[in-house]
CSV table of C-alpha atoms in Angstrom, one decimal:
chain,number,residue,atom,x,y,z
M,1,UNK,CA,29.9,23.1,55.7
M,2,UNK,CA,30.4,26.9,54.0
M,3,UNK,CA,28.5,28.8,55.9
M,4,UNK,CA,29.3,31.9,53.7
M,5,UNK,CA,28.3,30.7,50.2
M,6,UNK,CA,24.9,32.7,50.5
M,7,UNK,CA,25.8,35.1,53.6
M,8,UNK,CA,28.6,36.4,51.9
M,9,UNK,CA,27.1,37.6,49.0
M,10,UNK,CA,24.3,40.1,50.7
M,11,UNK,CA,26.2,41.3,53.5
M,12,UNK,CA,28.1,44.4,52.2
M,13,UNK,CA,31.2,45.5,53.4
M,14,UNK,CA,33.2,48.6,52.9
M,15,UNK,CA,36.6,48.0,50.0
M,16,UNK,CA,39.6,48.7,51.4
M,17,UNK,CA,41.5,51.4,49.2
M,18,UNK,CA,45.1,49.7,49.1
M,19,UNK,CA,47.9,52.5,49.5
M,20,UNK,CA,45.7,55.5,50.8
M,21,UNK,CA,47.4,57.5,53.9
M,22,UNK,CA,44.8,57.3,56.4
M,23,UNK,CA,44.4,59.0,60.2
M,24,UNK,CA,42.7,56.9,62.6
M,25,UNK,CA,41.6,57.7,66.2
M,26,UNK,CA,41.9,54.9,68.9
M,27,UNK,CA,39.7,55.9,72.5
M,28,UNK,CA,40.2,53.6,75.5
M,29,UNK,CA,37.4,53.5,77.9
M,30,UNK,CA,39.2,52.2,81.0
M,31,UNK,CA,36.0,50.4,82.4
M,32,UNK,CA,35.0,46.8,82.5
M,33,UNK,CA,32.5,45.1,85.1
M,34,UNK,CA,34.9,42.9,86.2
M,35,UNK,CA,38.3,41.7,85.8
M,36,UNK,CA,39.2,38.7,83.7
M,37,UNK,CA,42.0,36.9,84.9
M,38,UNK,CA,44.2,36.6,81.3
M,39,UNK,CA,43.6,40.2,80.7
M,40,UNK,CA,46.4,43.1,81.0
M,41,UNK,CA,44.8,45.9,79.4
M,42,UNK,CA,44.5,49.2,81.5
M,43,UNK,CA,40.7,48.9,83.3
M,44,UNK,CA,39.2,48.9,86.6
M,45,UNK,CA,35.6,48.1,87.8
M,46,UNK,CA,34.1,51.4,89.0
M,47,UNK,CA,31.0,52.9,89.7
M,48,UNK,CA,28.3,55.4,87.8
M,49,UNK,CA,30.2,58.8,89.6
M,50,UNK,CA,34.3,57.6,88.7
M,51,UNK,CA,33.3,57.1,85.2
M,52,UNK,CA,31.3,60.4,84.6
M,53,UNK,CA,34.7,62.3,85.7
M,54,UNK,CA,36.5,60.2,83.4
M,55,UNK,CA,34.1,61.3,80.4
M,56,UNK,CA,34.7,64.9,81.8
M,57,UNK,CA,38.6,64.4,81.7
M,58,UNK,CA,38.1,62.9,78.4
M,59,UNK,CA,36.0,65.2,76.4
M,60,UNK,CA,38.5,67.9,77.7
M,61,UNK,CA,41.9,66.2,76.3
M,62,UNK,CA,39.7,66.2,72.9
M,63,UNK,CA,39.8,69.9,73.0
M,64,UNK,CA,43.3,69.9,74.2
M,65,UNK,CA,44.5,67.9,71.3
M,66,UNK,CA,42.0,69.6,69.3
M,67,UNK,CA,40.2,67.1,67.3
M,68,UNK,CA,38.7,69.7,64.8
M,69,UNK,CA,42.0,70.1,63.2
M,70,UNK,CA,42.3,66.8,62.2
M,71,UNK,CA,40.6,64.9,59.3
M,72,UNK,CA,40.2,61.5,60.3
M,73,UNK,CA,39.4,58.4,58.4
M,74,UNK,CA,38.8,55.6,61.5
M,75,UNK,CA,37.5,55.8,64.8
M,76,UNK,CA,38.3,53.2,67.3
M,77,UNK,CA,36.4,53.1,70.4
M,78,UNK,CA,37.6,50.3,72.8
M,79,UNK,CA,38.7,49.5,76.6
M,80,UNK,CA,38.1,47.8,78.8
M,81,UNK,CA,34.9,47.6,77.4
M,82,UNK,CA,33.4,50.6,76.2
M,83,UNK,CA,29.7,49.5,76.1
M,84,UNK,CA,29.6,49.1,80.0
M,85,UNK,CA,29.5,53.0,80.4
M,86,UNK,CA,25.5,54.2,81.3
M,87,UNK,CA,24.0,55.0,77.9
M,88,UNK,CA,24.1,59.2,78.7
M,89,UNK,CA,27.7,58.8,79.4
M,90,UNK,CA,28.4,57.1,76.0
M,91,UNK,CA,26.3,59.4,74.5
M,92,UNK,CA,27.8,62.3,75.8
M,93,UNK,CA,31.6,61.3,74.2
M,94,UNK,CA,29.8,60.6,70.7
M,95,UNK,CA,27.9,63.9,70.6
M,96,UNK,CA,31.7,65.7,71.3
M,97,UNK,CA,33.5,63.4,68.9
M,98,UNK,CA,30.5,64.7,66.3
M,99,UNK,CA,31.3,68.4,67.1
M,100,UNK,CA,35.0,67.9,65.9
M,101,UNK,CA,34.4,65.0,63.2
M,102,UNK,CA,32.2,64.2,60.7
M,103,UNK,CA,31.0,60.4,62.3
M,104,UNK,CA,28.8,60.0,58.9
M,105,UNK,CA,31.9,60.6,56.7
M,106,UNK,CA,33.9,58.1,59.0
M,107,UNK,CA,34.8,55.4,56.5
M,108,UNK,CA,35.0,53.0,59.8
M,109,UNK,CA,33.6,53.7,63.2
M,110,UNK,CA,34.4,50.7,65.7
M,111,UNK,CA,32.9,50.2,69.3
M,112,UNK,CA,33.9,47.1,71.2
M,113,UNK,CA,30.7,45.7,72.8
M,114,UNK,CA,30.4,43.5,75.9
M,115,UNK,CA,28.1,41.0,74.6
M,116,UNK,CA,25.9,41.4,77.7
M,117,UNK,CA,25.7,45.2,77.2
M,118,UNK,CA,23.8,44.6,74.2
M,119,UNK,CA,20.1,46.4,74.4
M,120,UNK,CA,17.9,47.8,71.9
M,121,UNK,CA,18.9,50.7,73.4
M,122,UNK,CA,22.3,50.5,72.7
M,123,UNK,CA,22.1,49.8,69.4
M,124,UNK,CA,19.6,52.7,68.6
M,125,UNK,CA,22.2,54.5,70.3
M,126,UNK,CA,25.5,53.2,68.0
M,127,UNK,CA,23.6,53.7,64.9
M,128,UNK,CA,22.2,57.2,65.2
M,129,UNK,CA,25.7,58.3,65.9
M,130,UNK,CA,27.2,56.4,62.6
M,131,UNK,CA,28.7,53.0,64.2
M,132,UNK,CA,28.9,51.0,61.2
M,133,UNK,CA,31.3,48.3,63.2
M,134,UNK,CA,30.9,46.6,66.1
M,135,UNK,CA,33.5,44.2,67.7
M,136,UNK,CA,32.1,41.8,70.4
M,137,UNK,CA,34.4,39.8,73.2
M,138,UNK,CA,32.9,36.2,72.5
M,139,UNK,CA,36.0,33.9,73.8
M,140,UNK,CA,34.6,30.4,73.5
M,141,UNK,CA,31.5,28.8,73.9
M,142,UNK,CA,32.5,25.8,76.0
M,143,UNK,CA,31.0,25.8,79.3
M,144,UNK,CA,34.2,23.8,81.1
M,145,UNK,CA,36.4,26.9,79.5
M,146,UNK,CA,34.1,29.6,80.0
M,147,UNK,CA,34.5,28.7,84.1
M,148,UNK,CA,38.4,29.1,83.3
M,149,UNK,CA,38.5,32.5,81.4
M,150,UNK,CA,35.3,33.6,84.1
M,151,UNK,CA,33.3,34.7,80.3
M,152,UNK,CA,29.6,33.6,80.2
M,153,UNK,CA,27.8,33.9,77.2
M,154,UNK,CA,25.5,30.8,75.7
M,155,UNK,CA,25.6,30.7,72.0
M,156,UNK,CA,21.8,30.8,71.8
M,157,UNK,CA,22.3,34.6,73.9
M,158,UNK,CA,24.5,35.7,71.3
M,159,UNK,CA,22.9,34.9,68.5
M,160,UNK,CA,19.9,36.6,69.5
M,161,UNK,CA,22.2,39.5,70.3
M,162,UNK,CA,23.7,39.6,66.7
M,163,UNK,CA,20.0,39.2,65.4
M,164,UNK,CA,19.0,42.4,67.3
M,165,UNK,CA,22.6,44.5,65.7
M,166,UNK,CA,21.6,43.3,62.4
M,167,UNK,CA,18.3,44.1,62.5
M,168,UNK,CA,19.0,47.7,62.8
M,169,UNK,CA,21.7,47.4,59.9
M,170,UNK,CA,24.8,46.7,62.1
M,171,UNK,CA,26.0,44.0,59.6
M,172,UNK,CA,29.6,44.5,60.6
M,173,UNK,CA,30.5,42.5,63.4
M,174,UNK,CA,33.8,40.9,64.5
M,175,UNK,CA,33.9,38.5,67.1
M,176,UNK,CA,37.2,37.6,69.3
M,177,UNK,CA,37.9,33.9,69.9
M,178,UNK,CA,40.8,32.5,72.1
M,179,UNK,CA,42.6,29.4,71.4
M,180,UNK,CA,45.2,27.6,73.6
M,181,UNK,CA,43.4,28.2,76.9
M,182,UNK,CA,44.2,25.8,79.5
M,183,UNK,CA,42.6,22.8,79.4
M,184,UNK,CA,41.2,23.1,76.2
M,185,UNK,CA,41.5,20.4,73.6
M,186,UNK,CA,41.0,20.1,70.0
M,187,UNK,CA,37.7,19.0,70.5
M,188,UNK,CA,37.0,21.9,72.1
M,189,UNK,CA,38.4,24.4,69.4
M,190,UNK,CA,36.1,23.0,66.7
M,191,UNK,CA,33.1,23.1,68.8
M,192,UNK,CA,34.2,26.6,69.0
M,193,UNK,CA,34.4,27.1,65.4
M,194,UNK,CA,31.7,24.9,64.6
M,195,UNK,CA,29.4,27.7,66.3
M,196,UNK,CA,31.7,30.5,65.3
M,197,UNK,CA,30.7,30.0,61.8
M,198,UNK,CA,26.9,29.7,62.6
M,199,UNK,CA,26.7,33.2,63.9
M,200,UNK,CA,28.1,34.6,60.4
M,201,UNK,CA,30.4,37.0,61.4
M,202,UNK,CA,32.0,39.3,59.0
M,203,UNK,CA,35.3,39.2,61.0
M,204,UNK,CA,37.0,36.8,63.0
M,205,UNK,CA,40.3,37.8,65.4
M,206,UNK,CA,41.7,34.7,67.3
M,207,UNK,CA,44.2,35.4,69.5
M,208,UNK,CA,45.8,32.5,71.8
M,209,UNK,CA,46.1,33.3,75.2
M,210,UNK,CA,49.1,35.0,76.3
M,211,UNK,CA,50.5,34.8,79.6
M,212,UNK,CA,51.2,38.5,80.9
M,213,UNK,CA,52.6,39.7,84.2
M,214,UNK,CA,50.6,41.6,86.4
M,215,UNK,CA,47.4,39.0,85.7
M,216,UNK,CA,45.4,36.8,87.7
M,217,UNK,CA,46.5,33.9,85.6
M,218,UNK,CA,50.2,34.8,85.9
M,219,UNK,CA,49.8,34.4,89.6
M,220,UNK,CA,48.4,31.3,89.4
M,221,UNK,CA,51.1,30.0,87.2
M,222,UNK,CA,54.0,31.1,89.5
M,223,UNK,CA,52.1,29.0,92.2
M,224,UNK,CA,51.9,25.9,89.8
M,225,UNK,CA,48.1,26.4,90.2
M,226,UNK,CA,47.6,26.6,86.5
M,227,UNK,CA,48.7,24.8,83.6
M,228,UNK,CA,49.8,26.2,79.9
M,229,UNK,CA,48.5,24.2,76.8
M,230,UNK,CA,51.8,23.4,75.2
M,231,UNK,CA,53.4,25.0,72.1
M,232,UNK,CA,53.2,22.2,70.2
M,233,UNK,CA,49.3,21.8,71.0
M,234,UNK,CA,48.9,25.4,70.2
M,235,UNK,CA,50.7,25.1,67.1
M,236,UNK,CA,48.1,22.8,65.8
M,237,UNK,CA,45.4,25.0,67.3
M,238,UNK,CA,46.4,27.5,65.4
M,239,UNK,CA,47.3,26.2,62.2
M,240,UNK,CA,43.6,24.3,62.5
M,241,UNK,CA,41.6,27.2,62.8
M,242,UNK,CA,43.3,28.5,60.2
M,243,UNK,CA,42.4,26.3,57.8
M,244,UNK,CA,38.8,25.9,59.0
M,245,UNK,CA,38.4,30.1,59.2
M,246,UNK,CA,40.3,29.8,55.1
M,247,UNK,CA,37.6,27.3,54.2
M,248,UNK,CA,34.7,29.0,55.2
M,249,UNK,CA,35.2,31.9,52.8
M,250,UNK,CA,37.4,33.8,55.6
M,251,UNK,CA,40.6,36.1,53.8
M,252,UNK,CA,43.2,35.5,56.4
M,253,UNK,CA,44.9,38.8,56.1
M,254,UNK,CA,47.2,39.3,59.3
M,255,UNK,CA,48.5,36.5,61.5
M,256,UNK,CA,45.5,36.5,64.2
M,257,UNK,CA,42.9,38.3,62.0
M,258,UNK,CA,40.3,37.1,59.3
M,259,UNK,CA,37.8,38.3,57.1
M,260,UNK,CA,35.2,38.3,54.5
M,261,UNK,CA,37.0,39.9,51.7
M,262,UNK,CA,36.3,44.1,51.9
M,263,UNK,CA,35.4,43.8,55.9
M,264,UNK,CA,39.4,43.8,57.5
M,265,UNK,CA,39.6,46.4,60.1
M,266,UNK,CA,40.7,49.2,58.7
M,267,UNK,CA,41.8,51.0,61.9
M,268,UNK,CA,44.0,47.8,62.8
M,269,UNK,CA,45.3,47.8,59.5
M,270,UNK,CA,46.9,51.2,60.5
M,271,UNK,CA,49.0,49.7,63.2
M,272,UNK,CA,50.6,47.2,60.5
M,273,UNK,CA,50.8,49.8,57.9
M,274,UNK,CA,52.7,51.9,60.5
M,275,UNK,CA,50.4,54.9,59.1
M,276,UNK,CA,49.7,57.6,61.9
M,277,UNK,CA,47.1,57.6,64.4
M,278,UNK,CA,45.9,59.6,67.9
M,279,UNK,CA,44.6,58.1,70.8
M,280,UNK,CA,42.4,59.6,73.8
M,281,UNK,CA,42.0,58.4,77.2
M,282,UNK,CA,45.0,57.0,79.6
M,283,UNK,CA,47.2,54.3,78.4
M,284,UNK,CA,46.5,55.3,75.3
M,285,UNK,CA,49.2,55.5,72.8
M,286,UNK,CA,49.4,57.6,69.3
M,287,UNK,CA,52.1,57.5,66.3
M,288,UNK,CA,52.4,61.1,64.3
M,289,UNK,CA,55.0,63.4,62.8
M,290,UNK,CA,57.6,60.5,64.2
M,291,UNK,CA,56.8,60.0,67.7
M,292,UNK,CA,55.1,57.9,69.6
M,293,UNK,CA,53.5,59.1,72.8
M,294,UNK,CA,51.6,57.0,75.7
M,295,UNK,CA,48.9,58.9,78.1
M,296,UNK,CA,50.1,57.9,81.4
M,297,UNK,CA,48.8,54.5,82.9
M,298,UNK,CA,47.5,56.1,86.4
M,299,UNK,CA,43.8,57.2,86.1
M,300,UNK,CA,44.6,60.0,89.0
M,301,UNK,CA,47.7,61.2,87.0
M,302,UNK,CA,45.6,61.3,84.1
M,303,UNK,CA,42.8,63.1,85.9
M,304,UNK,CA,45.0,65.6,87.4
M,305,UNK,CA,46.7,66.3,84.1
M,306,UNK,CA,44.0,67.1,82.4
M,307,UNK,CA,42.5,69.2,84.9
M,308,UNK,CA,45.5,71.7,84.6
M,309,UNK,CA,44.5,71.0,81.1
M,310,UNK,CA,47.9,69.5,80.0
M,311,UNK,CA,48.5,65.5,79.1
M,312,UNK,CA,50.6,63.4,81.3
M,313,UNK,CA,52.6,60.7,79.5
M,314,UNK,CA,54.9,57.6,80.3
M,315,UNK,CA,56.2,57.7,76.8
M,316,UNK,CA,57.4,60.2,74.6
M,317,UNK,CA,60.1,59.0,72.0
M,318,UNK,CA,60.8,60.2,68.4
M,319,UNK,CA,61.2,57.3,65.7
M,320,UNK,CA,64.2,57.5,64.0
M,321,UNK,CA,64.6,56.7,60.4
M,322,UNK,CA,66.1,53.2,60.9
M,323,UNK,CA,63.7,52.4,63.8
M,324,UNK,CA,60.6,53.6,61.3
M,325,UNK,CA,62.6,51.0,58.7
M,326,UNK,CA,62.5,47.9,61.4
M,327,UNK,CA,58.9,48.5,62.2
M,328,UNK,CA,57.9,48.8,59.0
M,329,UNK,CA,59.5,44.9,58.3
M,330,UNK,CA,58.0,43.8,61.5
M,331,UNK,CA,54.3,44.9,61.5
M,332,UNK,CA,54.2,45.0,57.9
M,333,UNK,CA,55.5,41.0,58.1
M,334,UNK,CA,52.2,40.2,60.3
M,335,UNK,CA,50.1,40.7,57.1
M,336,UNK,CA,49.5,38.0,54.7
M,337,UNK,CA,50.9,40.6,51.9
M,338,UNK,CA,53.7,41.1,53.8
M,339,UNK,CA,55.5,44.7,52.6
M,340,UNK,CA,55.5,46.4,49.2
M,341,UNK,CA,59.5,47.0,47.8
M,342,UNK,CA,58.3,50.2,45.7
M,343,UNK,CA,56.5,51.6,48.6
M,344,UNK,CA,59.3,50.8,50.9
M,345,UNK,CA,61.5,52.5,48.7
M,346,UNK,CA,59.3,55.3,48.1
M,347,UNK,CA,58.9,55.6,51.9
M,348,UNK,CA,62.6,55.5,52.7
M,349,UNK,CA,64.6,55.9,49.3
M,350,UNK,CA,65.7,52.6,50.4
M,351,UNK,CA,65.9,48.9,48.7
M,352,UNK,CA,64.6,46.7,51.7
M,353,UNK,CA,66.7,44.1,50.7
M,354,UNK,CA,69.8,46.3,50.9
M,355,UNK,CA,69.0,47.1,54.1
M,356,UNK,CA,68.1,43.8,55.4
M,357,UNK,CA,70.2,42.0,53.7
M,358,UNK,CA,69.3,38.5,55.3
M,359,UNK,CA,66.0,38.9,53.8
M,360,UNK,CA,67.8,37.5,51.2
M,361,UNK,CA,68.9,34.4,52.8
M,362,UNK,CA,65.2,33.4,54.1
M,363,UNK,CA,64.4,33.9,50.3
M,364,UNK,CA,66.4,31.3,49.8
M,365,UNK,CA,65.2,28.7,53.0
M,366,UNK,CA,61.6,29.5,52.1
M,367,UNK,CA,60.7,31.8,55.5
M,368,UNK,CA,59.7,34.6,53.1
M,369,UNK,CA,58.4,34.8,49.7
M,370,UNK,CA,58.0,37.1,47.3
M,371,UNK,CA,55.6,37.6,44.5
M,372,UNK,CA,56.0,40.3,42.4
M,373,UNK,CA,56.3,43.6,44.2
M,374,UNK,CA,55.9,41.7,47.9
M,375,UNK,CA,57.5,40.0,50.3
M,376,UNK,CA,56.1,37.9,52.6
M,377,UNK,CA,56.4,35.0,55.2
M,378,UNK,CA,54.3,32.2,53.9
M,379,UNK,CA,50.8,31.3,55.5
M,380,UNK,CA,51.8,27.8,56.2
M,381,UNK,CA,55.0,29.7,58.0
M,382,UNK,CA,52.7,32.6,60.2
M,383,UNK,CA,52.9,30.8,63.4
M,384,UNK,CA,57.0,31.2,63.3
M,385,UNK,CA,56.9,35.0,62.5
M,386,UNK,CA,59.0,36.1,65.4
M,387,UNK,CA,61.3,33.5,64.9
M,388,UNK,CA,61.6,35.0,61.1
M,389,UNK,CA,61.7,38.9,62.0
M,390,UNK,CA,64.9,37.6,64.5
M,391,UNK,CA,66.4,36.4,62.1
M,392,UNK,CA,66.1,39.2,59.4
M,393,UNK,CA,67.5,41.5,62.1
């Protein structure tokens, strides 16, 4: 069924001006209510007091990298999960951030939203400070899988969630599914999708699930306590969902992310347009005037830092001209129009091609295409992109 044939046409989405430099800012709200065993983002579970210090700390590193000289075209809020914070406390870093930025002028403002956290109250909240995005955590929907991942949410819960966000105009809404998550079958994907599409989401990022160290899941797996879904299972996953998500009216833009056409992220499309951004809040990492800096990763470093009002970091390296060249192929290869020659040149005084020159030879086997001005792996061809980018280099 296409869902989208009528939804489509009255939600209305923000067009994405192809080519503009933009500025984003990216805030990491270290806080979730508990910790999911896949997940190896910087967070911790903490109470009411910890987290109004870290708003403190955080509204201070916004005057020491002062915001107000910046002009900013997307704001990121994320975590963790930023909507676990008490209301006053979230309020409290929206009314700084609108001292130094214009929120209304924002043309994206992102929060990340634990689908729990969602109140009338909330959503008041989002919207009288300019929130015209929300992303929400969804996962799956299946009972046997939710008991794996340790996520609860019922799909009748959520929908009356995203009835109360659109009621107040919050039209915007990405949801995150995960794919590939042990013990899950095909079956179990297209239930997934199946009530995926009946929530009408503008947005759609589906990300398999990726072993990382320092998890709960890793732990389990070095004990033989847990069992992978294999590649080749995942491969079919993947290349399933695609072609449900591209059948329902979804643009699939970038490897893991999809969209109605006008509503991709355009703080994410940043990242893979390797255009500059800042980012507040430890762990956080920023890209301008050619380096890339992390906040350190220790909350009390962090907190100490900033209290002798200077930033701590674990990373602090200038991108050389080749290295900006290389990350240009390989997050500009995650999109589905791959990388512009002209711009690359422009960019670089450089023919891609001449400096890749086994770009050339994946012309030739099919890996890459190009039409007209791009180059580009083929859809059919995303699930083998870091098998291509090896190759090229």
């Amino acid at each position: 069924m296409n869902y989208y044939f009528y939804f489509a046409k009255v939600v209305k989405c923000v067009i994405i001006r192809v080519g503009d430099n933009m500025l984003g800012l990216y805030i990491h709200i270290p806080f979730c209510k508990k910790t999911c065993p896949y997940c190896d983002f910087f967070k911790n579970v903490s109470g009411d007091a910890k987290k109004n210090i870290f708003v403190n700390a955080l509204l201070e590193e916004m005057k020491i990298k002062k915001l107000s000289k910046y002009s900013f075209d997307t704001l990121y809020i994320g975590g963790g999960s930023p909507s676990c914070l008490p209301l006053f406390l979230l309020e409290k870093i929206f009314k700084q951030l609108d001292s130094y930025i214009n929120l209304k002028q924002l043309r994206e403002f992102t929060v990340e939203l634990n689908p729990d956290d969602i109140s009338e109250a909330l959503v008041l909240l989002l919207k009288n400070y300019h929130v015209n995005r929300v992303s929400i955590g969804v996962q799956t929907f299946s009972p046997k899988l939710q008991h794996v991942i340790k996520r609860y949410i019922t799909f009748d819960e959520l929908a009356t969630k995203l009835s109360l966000l659109r009621s107040h105009q919050l039209n915007n809404i990405n949801l995150d599914l995960m794919y590939a998550i042990p013990g899950e079958t095909m079956e179990d994907l297209d239930l997934d999708l199946n009530l995926l599409l009946k929530l009408q989401p503008t947005h759609v990022s589906a990300y398999s699930l990726i072993l990382e160290e320092h998890t709960i899941f890793y732990h389990l797996y070095q004990k033989n306590k847990l069992t992978l879904v294999k590649d080749n299972e995942e491969s079919k996953m993947y290349h399933h969902l695609c072609h449900i998500l591209t059948n329902n009216h979804f643009f699939h833009y970038e490897i893991s992310n999809f969209a109605i056409k006008g509503c991709e992220s355009m703080h994410n499309l940043l990242y893979w347009n390797c255009d500059e951004y800042l980012a507040l809040g430890p762990s956080a990492s920023s890209y301008f005037n050619s380096y890339r800096f992390k906040n350190t990763s220790n909350m009390r470093k962090y907190l100490d830092g900033i209290a002798s009002t200077k930033l701590v970091l674990d990373e602090n390296e200038f991108i050389s001209h080749d290295e900006k060249m290389k990350e240009e192929l390989i997050l500009g290869l995650r999109k589905s129009s791959g990388i512009s020659v002209q711009k690359f040149k422009n960019k670089f005084s450089l023919d891609p091609i001449v400096v890749f020159p086994n770009i050339k030879k994946l012309l030739n086997e099919g890996l890459l295409k190009q039409k007209e001005d791009n180059i580009y792996i083929p859809q059919k061809h995303f699930y083998l992109t870091n098998h291509i980018l090896v190759k090229i280099f």
